[in-house]
Short mmCIF file of C-alpha atoms and ligand atoms in Angstrom, two decimals:
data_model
loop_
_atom_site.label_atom_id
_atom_site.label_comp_id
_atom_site.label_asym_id
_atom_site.label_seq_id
_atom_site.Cartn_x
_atom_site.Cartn_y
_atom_site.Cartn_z
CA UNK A 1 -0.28 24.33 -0.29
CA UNK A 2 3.56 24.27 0.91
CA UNK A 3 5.31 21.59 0.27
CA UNK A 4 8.77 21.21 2.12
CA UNK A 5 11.35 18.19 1.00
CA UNK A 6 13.72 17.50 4.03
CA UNK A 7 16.22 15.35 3.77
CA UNK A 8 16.01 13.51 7.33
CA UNK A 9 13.09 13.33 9.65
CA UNK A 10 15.31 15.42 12.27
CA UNK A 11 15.44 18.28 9.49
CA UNK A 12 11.81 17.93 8.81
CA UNK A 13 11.16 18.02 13.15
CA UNK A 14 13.43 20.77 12.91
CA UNK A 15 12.29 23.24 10.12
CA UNK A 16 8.35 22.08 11.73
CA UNK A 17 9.11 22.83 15.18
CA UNK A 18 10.53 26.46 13.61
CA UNK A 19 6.70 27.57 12.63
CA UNK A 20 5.13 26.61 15.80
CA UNK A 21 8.12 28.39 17.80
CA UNK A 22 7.50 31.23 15.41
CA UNK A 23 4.14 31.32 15.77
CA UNK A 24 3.96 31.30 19.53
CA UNK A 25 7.02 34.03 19.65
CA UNK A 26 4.63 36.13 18.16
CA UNK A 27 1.67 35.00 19.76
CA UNK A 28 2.24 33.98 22.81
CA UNK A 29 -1.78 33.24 23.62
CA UNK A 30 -1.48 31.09 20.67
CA UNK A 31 -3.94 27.98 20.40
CA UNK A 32 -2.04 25.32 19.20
CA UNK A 33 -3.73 22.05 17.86
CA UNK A 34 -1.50 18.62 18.49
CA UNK A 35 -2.00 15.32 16.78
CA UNK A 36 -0.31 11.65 18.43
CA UNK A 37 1.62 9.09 16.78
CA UNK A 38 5.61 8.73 15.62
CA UNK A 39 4.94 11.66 13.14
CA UNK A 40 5.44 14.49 14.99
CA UNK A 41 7.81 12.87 18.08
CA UNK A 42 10.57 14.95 16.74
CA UNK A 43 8.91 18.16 16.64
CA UNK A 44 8.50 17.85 20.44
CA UNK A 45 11.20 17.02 20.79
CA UNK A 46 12.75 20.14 19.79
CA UNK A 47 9.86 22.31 21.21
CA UNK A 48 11.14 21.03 24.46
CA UNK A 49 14.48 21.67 23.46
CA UNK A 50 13.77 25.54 22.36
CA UNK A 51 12.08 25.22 26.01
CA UNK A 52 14.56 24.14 27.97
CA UNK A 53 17.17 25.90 25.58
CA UNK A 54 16.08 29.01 24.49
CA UNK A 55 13.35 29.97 26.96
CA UNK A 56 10.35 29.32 24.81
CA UNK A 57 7.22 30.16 26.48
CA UNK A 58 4.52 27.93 26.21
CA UNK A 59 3.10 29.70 29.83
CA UNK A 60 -0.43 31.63 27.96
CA UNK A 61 -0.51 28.49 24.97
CA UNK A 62 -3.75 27.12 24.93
CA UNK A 63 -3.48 23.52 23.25
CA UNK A 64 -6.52 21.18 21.66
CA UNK A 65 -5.78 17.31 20.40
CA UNK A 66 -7.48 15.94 17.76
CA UNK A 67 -8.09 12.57 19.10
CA UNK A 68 -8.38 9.75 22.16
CA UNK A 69 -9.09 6.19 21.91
CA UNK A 70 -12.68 5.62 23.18
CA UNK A 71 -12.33 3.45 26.36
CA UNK A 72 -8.86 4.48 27.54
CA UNK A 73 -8.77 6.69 30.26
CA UNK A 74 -6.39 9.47 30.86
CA UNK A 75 -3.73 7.65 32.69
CA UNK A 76 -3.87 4.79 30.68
CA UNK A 77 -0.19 3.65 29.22
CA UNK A 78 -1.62 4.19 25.32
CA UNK A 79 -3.71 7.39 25.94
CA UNK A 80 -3.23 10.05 24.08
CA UNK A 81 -3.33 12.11 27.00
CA UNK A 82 -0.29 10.10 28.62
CA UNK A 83 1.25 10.34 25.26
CA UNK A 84 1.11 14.54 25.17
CA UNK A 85 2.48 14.66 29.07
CA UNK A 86 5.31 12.02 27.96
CA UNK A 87 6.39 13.67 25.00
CA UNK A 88 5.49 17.41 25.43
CA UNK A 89 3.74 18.98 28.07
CA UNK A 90 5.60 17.22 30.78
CA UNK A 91 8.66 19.48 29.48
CA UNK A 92 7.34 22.89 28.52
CA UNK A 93 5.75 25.74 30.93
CA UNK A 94 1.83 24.91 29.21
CA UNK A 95 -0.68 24.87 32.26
CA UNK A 96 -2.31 21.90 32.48
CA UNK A 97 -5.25 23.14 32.59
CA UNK A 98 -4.81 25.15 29.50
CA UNK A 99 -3.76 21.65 27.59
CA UNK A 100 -7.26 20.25 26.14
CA UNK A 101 -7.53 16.45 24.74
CA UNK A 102 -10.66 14.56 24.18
CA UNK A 103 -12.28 12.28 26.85
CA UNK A 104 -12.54 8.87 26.01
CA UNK A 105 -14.43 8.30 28.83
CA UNK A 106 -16.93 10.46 28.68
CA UNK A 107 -20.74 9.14 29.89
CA UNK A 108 -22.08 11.03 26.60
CA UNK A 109 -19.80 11.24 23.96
CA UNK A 110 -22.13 13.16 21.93
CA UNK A 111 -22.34 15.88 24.63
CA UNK A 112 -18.77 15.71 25.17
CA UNK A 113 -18.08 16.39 21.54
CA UNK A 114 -20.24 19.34 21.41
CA UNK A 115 -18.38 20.81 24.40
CA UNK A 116 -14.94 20.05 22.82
CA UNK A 117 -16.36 22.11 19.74
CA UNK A 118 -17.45 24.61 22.14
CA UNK A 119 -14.09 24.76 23.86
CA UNK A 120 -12.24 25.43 20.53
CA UNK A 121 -14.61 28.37 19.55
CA UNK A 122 -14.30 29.84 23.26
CA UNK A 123 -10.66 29.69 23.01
CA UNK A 124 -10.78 31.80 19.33
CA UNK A 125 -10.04 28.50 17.54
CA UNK A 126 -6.96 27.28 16.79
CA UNK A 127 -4.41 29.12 15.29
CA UNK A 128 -2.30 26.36 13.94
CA UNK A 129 -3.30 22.87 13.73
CA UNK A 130 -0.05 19.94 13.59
CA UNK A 131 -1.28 16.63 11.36
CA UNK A 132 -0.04 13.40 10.87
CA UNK A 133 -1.34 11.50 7.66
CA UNK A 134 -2.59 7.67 8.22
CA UNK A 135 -0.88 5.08 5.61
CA UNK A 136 -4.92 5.14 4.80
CA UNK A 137 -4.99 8.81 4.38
CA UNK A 138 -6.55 10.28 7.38
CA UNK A 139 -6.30 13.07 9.44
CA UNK A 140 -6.94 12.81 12.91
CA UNK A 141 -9.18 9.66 12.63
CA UNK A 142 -11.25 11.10 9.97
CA UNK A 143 -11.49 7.37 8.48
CA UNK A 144 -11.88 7.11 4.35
CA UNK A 145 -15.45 7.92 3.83
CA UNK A 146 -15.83 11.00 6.53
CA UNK A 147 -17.58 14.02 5.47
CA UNK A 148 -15.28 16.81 4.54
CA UNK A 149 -17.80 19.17 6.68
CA UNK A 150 -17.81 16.40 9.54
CA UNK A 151 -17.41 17.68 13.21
CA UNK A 152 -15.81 16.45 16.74
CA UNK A 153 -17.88 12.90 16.87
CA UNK A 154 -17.27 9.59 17.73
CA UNK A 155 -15.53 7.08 15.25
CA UNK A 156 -15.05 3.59 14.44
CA UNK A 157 -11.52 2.79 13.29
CA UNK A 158 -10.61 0.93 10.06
CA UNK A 159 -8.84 -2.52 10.02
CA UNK A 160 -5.63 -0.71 8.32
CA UNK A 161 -5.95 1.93 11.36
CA UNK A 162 -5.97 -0.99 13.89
CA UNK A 163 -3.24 -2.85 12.04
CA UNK A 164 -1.05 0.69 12.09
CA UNK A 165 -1.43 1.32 15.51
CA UNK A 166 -1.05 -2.32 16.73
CA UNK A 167 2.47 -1.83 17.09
CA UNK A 168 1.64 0.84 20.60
CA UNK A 169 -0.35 -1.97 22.14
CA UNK A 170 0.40 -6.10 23.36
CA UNK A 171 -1.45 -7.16 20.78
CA UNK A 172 -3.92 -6.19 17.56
CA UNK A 173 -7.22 -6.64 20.12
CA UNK A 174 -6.07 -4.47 22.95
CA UNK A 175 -6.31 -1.47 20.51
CA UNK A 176 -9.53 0.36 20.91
CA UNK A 177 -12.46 0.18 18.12
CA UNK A 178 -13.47 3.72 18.05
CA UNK A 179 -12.23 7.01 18.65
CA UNK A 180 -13.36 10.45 19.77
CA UNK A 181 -11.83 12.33 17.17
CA UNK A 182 -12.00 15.67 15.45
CA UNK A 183 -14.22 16.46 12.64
CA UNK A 184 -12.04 17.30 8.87
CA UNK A 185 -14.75 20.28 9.02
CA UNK A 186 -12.95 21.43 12.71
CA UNK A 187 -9.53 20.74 11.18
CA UNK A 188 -10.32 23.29 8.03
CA UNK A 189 -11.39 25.85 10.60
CA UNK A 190 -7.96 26.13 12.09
CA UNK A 191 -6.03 29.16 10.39
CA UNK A 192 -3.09 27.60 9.63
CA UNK A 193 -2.55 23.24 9.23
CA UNK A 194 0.54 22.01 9.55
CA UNK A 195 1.50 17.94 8.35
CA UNK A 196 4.26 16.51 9.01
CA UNK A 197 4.95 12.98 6.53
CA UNK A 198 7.92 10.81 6.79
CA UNK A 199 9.02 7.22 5.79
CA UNK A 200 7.77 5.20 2.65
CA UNK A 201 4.82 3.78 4.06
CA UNK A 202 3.26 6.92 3.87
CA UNK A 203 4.44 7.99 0.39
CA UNK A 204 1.39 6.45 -1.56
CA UNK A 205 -0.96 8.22 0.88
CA UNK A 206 0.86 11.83 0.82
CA UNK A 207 0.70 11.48 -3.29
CA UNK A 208 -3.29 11.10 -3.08
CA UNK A 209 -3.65 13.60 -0.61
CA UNK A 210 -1.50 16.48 -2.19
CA UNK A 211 -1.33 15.52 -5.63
CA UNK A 212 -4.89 13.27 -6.18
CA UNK A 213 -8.58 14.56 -6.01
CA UNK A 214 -10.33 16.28 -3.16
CA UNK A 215 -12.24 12.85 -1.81
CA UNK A 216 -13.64 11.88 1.61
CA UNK A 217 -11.85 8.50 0.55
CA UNK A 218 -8.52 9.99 1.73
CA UNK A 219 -9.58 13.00 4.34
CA UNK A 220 -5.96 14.32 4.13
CA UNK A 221 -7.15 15.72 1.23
CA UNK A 222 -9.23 17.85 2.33
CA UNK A 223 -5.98 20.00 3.29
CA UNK A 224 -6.22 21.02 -0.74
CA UNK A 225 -9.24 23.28 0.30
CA UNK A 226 -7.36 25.06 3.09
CA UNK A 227 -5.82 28.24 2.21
CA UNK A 228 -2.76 28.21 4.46
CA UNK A 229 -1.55 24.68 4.86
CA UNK A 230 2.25 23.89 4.69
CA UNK A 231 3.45 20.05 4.87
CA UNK A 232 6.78 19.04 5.68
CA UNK A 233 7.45 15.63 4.12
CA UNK A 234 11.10 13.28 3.96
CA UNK A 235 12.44 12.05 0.97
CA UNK A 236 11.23 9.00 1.51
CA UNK A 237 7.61 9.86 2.30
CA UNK A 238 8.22 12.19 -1.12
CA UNK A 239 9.09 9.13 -3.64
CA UNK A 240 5.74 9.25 -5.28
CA UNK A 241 5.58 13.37 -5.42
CA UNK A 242 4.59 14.06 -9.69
CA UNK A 243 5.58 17.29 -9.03
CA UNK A 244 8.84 16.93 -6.67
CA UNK A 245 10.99 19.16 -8.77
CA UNK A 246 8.37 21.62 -9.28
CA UNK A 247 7.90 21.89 -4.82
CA UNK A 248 12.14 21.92 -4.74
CA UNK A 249 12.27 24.65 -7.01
CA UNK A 250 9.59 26.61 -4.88
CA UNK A 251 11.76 26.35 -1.66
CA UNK A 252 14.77 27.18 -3.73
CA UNK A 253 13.73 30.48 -4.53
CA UNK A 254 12.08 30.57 -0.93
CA UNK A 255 15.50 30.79 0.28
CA UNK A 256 16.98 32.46 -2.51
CA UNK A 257 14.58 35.09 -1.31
CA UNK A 258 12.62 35.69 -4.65
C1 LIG B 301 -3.15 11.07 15.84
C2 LIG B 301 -3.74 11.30 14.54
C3 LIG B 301 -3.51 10.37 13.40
C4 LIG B 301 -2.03 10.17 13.09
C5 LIG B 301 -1.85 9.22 11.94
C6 LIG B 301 -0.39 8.92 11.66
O1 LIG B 301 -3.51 12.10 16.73
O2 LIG B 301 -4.43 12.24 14.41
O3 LIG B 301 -4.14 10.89 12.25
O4 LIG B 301 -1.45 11.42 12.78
O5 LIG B 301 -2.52 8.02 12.20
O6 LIG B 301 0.14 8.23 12.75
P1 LIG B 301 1.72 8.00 12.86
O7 LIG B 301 2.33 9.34 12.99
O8 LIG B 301 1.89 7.18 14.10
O9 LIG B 301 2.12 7.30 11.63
#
């Protein structure tokens, strides 16, 4: 696993947004996986800056999300959906129809989940997958306690989860129970995973994930297993790194070019 020490969450945005730019330069029928939350605001923001900017085309992407709140429909002010169009798509040439997130609405979630699956293999799978870490250690909503081989399913969220994500909705109760979310077996199937960690709430989670055992108890490690994973983490989400010096040294010589 990459680890990359920024020193601000704009450098950390910055140096992310690079390797998804990169990646659909050279690809430009890339499949890109998204994930929600503050995490990776910045890195769309500046993928809608190299849009607007520098012309990047996002016209043959195909996108999948890991995740919707079961309940909330598509237009709804704290959908995930309304979240992508507000802080992404609505600024880069993706088609609609091309951008994939799961229903939370759906009469059969089970079916629905299948089809998402589906959708993903249809589309050659994802190419590179963009993570956020929960201050509980999941990705996507892959609670503690998910199989590592799980699939797209429905979830229920954790009281931590609700607490974290409180701060979106009026109050702790409005925030949905469960979650359609994809599976840490779907996430391992991408070719490439991407995390992006910042502030010190996160920095006892990132240490487990990166550092601690492979566990279902914190499904961001999982990531350990995947071949080509790189995570871009702040200092502050790095305080609790054992081997900090050892992943600074590493993107020393990176650069030096060694
Ligand atoms: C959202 C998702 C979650 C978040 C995580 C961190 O699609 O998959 O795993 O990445 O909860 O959320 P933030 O970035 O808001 O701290």
């Amino acid at each position: 696993m990459d680890v990359v020490i920024c020193r601000s969450y704009e450098e950390l945005s910055k140096a992310a947004a690079r390797v998804v730019a990169d990646l659909v330069t050279h690809k430009p029928n890339a499949v890109l996986g998204f994930a929600t939350g503050s995490s990776p605001v910045g890195l769309y923001k500046e993928l809608a800056r190299l849009h607007r900017e520098e012309g990047l085309d996002f016209s043959k992407v195909t996108t999948f999300n890991l995740d919707e709140y079961v309940g909330l429909p598509a237009d709804h002010p704290q959908s995930y959906r309304r979240f992508m169009n507000e802080h992404l798509f609505n600024h880069i040439n993706v088609t609609v129809q091309n951008t994939h997130v799961p229903s939370g609405t759906a009469t059969s979630p089970k079916a629905f989940c299948e089809g998402y699956e589906k959708q993903i293999r249809d589309a050659g799978g994802i190419d590179l997958q963009v993570l956020g870490i929960g201050s509980d250690g999941h990705i996507a909503f892959n609670e503690p306690g998910s199989s590592l081989g799980s699939r797209t399913r429905r979830v229920t969220l954790t009281e931590q989860t609700l607490d974290d994500n409180a701060r979106f909705f009026k109050k702790k109760s409005d925030v949905p129970r469960h979650a359609i979310s994809m599976g840490v077996g779907t996430i391992l199937e991408a070719r490439r995973l991407l995390m992006v960690v910042n502030g010190e709430s996160k920095a006892p989670a990132l240490a487990a994930a990166i550092e601690g055992p492979i566990t279902s108890m914190i499904t961001a490690s999982a990531l350990q297993l995947h071949p080509d994973a790189v995570v871009f983490v702040d200092d502050d989400a790095a305080a609790q790194l054992k081997m900090r010096d050892y992943y600074e040294w590493i993107q020393k010589q990176a650069k030096a070019g060694d």
